[in-house]
Tab-separated table of C-alpha atoms in Angstrom:
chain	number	residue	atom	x	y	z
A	11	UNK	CA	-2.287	-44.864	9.350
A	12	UNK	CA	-1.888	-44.989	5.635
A	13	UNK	CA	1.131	-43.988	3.693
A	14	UNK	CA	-0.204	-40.967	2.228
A	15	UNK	CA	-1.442	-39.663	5.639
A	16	UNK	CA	1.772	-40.152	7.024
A	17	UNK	CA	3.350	-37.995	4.595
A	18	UNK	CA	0.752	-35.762	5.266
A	19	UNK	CA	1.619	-35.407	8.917
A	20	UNK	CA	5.427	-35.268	8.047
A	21	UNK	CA	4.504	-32.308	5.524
A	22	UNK	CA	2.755	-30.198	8.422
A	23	UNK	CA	5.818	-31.377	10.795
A	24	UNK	CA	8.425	-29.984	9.045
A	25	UNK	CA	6.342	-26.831	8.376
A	26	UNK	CA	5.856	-26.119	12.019
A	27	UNK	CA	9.396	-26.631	12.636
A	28	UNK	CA	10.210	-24.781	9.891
A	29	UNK	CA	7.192	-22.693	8.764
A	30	UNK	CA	10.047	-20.708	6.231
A	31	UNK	CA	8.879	-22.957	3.995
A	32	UNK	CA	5.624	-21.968	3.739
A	33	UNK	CA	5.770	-18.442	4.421
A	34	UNK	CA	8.825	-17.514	1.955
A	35	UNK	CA	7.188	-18.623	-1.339
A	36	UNK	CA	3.485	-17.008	0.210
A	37	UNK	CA	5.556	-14.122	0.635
A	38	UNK	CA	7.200	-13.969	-2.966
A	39	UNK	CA	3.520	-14.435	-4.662
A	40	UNK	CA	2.075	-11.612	-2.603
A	41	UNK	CA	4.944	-9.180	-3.651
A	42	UNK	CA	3.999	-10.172	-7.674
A	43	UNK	CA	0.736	-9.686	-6.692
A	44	UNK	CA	1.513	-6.363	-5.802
A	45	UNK	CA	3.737	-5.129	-7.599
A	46	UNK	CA	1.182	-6.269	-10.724
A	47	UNK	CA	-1.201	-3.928	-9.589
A	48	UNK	CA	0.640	-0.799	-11.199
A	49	UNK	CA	1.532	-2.472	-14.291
A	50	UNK	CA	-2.744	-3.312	-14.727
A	51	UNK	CA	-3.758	0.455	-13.828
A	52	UNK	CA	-1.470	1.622	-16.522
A	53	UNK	CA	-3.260	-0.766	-18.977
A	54	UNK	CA	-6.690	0.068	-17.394
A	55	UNK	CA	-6.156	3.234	-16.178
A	56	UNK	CA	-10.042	3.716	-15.745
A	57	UNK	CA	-9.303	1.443	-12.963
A	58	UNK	CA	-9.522	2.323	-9.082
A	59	UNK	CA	-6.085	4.435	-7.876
A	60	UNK	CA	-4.334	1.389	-6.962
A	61	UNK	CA	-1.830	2.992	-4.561
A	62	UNK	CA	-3.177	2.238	-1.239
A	63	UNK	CA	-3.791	-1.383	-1.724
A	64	UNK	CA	-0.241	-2.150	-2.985
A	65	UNK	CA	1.320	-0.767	-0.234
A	66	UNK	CA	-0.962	-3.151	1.976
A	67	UNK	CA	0.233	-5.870	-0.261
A	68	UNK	CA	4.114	-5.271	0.111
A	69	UNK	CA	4.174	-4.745	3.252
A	70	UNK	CA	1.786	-7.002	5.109
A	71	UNK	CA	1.778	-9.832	2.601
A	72	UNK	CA	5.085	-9.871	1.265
A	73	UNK	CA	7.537	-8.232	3.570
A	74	UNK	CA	5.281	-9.762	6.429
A	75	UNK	CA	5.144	-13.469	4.969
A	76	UNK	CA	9.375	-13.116	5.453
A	77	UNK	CA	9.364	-11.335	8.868
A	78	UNK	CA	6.836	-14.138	10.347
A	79	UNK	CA	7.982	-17.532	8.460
A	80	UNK	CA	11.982	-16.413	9.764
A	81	UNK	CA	10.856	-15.283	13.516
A	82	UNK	CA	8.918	-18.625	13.815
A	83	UNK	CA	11.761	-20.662	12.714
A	84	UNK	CA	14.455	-18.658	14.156
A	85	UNK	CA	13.212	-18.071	17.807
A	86	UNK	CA	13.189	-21.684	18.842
A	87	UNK	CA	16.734	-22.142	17.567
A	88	UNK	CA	17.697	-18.997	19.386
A	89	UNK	CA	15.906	-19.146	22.528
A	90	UNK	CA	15.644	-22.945	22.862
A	91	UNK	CA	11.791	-22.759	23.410
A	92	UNK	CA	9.484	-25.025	21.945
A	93	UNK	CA	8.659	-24.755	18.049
A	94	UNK	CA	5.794	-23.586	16.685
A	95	UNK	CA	2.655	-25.421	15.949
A	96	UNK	CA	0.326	-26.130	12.153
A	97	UNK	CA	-2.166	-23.673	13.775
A	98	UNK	CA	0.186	-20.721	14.315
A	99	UNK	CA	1.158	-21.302	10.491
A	100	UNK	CA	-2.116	-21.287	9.548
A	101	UNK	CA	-3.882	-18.959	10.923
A	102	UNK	CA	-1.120	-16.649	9.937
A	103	UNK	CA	-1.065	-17.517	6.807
A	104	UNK	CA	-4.965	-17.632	6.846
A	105	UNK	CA	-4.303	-13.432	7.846
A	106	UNK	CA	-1.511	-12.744	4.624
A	107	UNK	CA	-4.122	-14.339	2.408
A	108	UNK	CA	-7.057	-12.884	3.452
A	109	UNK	CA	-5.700	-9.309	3.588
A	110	UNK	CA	-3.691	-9.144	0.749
A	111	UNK	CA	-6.603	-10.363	-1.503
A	112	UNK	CA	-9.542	-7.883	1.039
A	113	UNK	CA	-6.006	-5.090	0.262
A	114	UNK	CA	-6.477	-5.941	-3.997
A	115	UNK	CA	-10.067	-5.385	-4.542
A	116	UNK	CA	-10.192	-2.258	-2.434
A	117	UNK	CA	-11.585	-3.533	0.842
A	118	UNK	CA	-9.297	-1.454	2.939
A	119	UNK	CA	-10.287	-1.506	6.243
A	120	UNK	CA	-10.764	-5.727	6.268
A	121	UNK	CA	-7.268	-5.550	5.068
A	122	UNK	CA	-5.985	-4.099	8.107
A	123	UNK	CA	-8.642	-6.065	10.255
A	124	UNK	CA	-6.791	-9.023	8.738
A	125	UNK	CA	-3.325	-7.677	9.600
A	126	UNK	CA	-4.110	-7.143	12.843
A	127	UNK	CA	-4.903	-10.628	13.589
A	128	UNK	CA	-1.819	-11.974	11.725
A	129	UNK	CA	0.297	-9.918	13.972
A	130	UNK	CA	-1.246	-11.791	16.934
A	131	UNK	CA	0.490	-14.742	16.127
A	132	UNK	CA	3.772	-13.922	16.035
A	133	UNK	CA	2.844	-11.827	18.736
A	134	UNK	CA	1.422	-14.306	21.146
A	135	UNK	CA	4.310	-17.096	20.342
A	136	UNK	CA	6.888	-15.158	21.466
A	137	UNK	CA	5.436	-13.737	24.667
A	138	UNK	CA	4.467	-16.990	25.650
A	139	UNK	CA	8.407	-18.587	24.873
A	140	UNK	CA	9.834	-15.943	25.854
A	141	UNK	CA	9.123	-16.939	29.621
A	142	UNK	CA	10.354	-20.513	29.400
A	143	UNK	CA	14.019	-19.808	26.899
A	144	UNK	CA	16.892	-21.740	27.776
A	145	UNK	CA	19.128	-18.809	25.778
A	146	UNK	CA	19.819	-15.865	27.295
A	147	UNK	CA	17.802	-12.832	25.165
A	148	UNK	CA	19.325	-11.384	23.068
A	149	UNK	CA	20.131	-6.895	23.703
A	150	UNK	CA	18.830	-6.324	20.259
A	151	UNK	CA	15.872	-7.773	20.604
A	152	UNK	CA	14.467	-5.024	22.647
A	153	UNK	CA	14.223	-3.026	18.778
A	154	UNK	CA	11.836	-6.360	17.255
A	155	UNK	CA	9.641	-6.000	20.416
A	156	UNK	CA	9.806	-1.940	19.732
A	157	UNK	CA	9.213	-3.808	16.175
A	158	UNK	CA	5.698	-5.502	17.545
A	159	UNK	CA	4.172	-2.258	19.331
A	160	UNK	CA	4.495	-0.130	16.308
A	161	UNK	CA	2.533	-2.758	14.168
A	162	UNK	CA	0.349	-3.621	16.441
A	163	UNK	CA	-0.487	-0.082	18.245
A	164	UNK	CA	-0.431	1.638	14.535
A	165	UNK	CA	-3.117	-1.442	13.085
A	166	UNK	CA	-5.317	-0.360	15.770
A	167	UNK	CA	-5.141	3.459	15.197
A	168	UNK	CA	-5.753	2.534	11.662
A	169	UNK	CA	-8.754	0.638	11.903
A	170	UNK	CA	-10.126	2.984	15.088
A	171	UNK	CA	-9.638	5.966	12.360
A	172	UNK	CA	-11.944	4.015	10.070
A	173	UNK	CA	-14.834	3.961	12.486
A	174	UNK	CA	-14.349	7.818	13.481
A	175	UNK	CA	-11.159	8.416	15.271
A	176	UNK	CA	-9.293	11.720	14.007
A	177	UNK	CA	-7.759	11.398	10.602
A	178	UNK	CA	-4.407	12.270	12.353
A	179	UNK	CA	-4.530	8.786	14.231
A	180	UNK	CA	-4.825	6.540	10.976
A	181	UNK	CA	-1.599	8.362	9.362
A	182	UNK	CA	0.569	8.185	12.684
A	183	UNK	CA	-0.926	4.281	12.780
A	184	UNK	CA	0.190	3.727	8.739
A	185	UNK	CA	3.392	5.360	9.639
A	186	UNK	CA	4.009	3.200	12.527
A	187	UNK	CA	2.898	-0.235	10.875
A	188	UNK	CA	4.335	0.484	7.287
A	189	UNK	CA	7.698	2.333	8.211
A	190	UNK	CA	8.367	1.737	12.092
A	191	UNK	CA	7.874	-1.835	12.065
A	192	UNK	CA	10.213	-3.245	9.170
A	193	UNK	CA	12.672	-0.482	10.222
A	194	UNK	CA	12.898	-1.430	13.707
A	195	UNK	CA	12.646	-5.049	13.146
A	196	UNK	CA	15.762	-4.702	10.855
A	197	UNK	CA	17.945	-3.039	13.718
A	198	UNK	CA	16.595	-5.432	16.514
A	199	UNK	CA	17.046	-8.558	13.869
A	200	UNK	CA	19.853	-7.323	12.109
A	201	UNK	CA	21.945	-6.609	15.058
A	202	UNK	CA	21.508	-10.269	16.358
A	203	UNK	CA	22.419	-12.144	12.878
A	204	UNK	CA	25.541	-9.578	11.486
A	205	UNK	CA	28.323	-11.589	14.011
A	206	UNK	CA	26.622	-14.935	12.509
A	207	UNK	CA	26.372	-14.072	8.216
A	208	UNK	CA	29.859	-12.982	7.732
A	209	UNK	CA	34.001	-14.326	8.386
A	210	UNK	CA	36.023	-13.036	11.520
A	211	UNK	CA	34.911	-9.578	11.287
A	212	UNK	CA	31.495	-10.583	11.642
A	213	UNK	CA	32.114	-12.548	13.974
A	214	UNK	CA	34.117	-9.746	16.036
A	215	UNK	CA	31.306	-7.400	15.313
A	216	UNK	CA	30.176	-6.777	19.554
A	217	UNK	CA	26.739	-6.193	20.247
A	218	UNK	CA	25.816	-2.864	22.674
A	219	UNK	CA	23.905	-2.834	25.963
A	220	UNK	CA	20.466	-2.677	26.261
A	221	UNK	CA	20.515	1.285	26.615
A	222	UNK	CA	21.795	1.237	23.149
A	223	UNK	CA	18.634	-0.692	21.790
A	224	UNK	CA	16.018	1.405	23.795
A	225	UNK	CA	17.453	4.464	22.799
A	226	UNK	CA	17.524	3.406	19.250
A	227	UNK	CA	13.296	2.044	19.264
A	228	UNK	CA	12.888	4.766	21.750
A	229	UNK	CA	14.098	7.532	18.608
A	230	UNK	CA	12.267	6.059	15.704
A	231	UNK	CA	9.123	5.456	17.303
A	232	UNK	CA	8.955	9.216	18.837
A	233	UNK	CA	10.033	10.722	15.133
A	234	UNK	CA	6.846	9.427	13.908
A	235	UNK	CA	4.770	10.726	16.526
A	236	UNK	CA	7.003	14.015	15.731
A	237	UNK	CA	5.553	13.960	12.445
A	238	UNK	CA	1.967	12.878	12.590
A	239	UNK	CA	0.574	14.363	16.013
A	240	UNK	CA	-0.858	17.704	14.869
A	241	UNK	CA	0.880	21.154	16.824
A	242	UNK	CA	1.556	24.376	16.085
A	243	UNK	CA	4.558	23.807	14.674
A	244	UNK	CA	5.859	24.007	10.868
A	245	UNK	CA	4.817	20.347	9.474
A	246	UNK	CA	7.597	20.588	6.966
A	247	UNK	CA	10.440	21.292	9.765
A	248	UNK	CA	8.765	18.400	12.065
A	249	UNK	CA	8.560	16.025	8.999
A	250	UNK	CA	12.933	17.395	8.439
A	251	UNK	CA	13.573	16.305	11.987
A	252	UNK	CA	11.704	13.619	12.145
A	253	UNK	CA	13.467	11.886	9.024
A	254	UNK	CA	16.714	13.458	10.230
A	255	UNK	CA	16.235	11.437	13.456
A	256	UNK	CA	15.565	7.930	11.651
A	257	UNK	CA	18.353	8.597	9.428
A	258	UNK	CA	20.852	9.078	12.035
A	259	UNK	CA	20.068	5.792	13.591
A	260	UNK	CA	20.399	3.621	10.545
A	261	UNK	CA	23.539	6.035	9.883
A	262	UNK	CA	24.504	4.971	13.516
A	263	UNK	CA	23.440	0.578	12.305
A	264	UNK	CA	25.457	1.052	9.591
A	265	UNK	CA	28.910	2.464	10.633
A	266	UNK	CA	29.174	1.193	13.689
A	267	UNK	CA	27.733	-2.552	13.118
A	268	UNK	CA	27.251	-3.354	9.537
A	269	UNK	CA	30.446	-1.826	7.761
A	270	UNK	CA	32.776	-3.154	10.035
A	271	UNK	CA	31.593	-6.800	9.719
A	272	UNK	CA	33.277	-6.131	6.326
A	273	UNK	CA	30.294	-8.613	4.930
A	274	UNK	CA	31.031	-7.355	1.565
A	275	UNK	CA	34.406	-8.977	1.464
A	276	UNK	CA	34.277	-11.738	4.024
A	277	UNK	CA	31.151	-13.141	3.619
A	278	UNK	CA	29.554	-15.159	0.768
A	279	UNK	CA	28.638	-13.969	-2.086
A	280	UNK	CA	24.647	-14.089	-1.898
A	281	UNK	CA	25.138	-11.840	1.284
A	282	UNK	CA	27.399	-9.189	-0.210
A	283	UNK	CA	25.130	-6.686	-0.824
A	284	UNK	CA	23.502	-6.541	2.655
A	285	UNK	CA	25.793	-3.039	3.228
A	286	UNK	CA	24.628	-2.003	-0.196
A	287	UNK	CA	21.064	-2.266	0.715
A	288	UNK	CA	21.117	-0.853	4.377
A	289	UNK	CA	23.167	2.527	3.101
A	290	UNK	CA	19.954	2.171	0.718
A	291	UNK	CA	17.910	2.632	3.437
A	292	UNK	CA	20.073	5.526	5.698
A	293	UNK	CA	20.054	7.347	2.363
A	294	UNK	CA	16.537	7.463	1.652
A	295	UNK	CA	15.781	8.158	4.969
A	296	UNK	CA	18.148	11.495	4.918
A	297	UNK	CA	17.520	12.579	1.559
A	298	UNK	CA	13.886	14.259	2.790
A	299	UNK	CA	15.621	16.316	5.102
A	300	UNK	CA	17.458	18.219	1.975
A	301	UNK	CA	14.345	17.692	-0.544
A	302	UNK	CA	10.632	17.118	1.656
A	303	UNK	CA	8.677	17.655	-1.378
A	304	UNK	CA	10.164	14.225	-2.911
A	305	UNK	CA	9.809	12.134	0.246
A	306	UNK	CA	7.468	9.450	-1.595
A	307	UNK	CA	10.252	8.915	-3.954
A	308	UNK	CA	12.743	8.680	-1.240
A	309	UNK	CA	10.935	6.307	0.448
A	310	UNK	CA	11.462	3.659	-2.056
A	311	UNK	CA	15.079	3.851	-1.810
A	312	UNK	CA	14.509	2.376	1.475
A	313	UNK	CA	11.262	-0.183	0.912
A	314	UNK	CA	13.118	-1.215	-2.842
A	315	UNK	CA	16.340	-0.739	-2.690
A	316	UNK	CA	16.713	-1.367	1.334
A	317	UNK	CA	13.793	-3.124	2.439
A	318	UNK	CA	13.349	-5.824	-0.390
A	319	UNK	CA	16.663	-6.521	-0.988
A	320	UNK	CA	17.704	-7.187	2.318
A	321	UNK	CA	14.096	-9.154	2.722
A	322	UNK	CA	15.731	-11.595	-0.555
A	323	UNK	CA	19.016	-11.537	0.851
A	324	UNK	CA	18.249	-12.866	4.231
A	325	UNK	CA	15.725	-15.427	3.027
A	326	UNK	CA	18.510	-16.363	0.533
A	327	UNK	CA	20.764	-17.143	3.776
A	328	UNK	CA	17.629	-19.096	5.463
A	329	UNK	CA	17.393	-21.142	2.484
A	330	UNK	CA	21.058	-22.115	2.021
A	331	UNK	CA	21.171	-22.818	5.746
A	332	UNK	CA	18.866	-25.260	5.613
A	333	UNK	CA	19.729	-27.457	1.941
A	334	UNK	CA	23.174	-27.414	2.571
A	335	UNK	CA	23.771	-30.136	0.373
A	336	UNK	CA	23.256	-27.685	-2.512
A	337	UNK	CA	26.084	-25.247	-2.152
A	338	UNK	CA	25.532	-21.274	-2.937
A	339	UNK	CA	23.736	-20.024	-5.180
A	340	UNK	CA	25.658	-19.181	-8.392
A	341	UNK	CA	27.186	-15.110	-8.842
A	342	UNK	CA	24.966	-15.021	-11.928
A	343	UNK	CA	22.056	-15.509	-10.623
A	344	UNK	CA	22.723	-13.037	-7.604
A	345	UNK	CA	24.086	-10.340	-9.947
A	346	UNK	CA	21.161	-10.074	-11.978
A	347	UNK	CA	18.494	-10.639	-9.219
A	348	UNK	CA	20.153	-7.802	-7.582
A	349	UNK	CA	20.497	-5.534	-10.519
A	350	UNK	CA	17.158	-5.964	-11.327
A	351	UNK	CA	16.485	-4.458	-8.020
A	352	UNK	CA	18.852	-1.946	-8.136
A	353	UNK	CA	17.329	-0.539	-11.639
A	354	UNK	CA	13.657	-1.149	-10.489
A	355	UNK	CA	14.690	1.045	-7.636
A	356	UNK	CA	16.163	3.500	-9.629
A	357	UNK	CA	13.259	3.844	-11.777
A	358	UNK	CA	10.763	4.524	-9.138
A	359	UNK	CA	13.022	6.523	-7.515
A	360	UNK	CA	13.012	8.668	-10.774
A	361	UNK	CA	9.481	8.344	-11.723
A	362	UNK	CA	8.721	10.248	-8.378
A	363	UNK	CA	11.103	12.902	-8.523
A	364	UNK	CA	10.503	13.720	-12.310
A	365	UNK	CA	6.699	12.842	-12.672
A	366	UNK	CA	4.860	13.490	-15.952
A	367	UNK	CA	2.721	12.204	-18.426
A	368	UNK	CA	4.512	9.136	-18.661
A	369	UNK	CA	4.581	8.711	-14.452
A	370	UNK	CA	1.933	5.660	-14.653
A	371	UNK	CA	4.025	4.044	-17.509
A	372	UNK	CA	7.430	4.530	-15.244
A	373	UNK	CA	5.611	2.957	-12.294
A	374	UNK	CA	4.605	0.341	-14.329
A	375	UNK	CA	8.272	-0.391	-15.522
A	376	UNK	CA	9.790	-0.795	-11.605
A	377	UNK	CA	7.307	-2.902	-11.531
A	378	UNK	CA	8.337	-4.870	-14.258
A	379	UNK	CA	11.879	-5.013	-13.243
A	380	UNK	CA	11.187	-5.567	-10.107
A	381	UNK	CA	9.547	-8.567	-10.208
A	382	UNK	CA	11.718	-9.853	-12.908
A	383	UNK	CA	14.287	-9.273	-9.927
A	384	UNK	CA	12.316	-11.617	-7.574
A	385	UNK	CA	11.807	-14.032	-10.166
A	386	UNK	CA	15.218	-14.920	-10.577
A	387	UNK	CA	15.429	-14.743	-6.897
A	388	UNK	CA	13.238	-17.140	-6.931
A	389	UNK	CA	15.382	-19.601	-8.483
A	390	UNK	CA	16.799	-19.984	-5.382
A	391	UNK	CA	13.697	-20.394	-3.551
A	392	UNK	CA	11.862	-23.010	-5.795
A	393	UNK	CA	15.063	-25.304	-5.621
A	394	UNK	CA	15.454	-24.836	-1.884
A	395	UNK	CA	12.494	-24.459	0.269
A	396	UNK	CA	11.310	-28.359	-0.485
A	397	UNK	CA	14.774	-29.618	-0.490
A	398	UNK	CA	15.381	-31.124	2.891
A	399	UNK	CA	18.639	-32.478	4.218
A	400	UNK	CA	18.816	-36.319	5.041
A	401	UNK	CA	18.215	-35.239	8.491
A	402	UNK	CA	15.082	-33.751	8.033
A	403	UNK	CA	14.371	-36.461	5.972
A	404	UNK	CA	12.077	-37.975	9.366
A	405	UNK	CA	11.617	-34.344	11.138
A	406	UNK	CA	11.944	-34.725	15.106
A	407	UNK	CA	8.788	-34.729	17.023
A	408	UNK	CA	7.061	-30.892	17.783
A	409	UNK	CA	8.210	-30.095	21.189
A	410	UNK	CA	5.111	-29.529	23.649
């Protein structure tokens, strides 16, 4: 074989070993893509509404790209099960693509067609490693599999909704897919990595029993359903208990398992503000029990300011893992990434809760900020995510 072609096959090794690589920077572009689309209504405001499709693009391209390409390099470490293969990469990535761009133009229903079969893969590699670990499984983990069956379940109400279901079914399937999943994959995740990011505290931080986990996926899957599934009740009180009931359980994450690992004293800087942005989230999550009418604005305390941030902050860990040789990332470039997010936040936040005729201009601004935010993040990425350790320098061969 020729020199070129064995880089070739080198190139697709060390992306199925560590498919990070590929998903993280898919996963930044899809979240400029996105977040572009509100700064081009407000200059062509003729334009279609642009609201639905960006909130197809954040969530199944970008925060997607980051759940997938960390799940498919972190299971085989953690489970000792065989790594993944070039096709689960690409066909996943084949999915992100594919949706986000069906998700841009309009095309709604491929989008989620598209996200549905991305969700197989991840899907389908861990139920068949799962049976053959070496590593005990992890408690937690019961809230990422709680994680899979919201995406998956609410995908298919979505798209059954599209070809006649009751209208009821596609918002209960959005809920589950757009809100359920990241949450839950956040405790299940999150509760696994917290001893591992930080210094002794982390380290003493002790994970629960499994009747912890299921009543925790077991709570936030039945608020939704709470709040979507049509009765006779007040929908303003079940939407108040409903949020009441997810905020209490990332109240619960928080002070219980993410304070006390004291990660933003111990633990290095670029993971110092992973109890700033998961208060982000419990707060946005309670604040529509007090104010209902503003829950859209709420809501991107936790996807901005909790979701997104901890997304950049646990890639940022990922990527430092793995190019050692490079040190951390410098305080400057973490300050302003993460003020960027913080003010992008606060700008939405704002734009929702005191709308008028300047609303389109305000989203256009978190925008703006926003992904100036993931551009400096990025400096971290572009200088990582291709910079391989001597080790890797000849990846190991793909276990069968």
């Amino acid at each position: 074989m020729s020199l070129l072609g064995n880089n070739r096959m080198r190139s697709l090794t060390r992306l199925a070993l560590e498919p990070f690589r590929f998903f993280f920077p898919l996963g930044t572009g899809c979240a400029v893509l996105g977040l572009a689309m509100w700064v081009a209504f407000w200059l062509a405001p003729t334009t279609p509404y642009p609201g639905p499709g960006h909130a197809l693009i954040m969530m199944h391209g970008f925060v997607a790209s980051f759940i997938i390409g960390f799940l498919l390099t972190m299971l085989p470490r953690a489970l000792g099960v065989a790594s993944a293969s070039i096709w689960h990469v690409l066909i996943a990535a084949s999915g992100i693509i594919a949706g986000s761009a069906a998700a841009y133009v309009g095309a709604l229903q491929v989008a989620w067609i598209c996200h549905l079969a991305t969700l197989a893969v991840p899907a389908g590699f861990a139920v068949l490693r799962i049976g053959k670990r070496a590593s005990p499984l992890p408690t937690s983990f019961i809230c990422a599999a709680a994680a899979g069956v919201a995406a998956i379940s609410g995908s298919i109400l979505v798209v059954s909704a599209h070809v006649g279901a009751p209208s009821w079914l596609g918002a209960l399937g959005r809920a589950l897919d757009l809100q359920a999943f990241p949450l839950l994959m956040i405790l299940g995740i999150g509760s696994f990595l917290l001893p591992k990011l930080g210094g002794p505290s982390a380290a003493a931080v002790q994970s629960h029993g499994a009747g912890v986990y299921v009543a925790m996926g077991l709570t936030v899957l039945a608020s939704f359903v709470l709040e979507h599934v049509p009765c006779t009740h007040d929908p303003i009180v079940r939407q108040r208990i409903a949020y009441a009931l997810r905020a209490a359980v990332f109240a619960w994450f928080v002070v219980r398992q993410v304070l006390p690992a004291r990660l933003h004293i111990d633990a290095p800087m670029h993971l110092r503000s992973i109890p700033f942005a998961t208060a982000s989230i419990a707060v946005g999550l309670a604040l529509p029990v007090i104010w209902p009418q503003f829950a859209l604005a709420w809501l991107h305390l936790v996807y901005i300011g909790g979701i997104t941030w901890l997304t950049l902050v646990v890639a940022s860990r990922v990527l430092v893992g793995h190019a050692p040789l490079r040190g951390s990332p410098s305080i400057a470039l973490i300050v302003v990434y993460s003020g960027l997010i913080v003010v992008g936040t606060l700008v939405r936040v704002a734009a929702g809760v005191w709308p008028g005729q300047a609303y389109v201009l305000h989203l256009a601004v978190a925008a703006l900020v926003t992904i100036a935010g993931i551009a400096v993040w990025s400096a971290i990425l572009v200088t990582r995510c291709w910079s391989f350790p001597p080790s890797h320098r000849r990846p190991p061969r793909l276990n069968a």
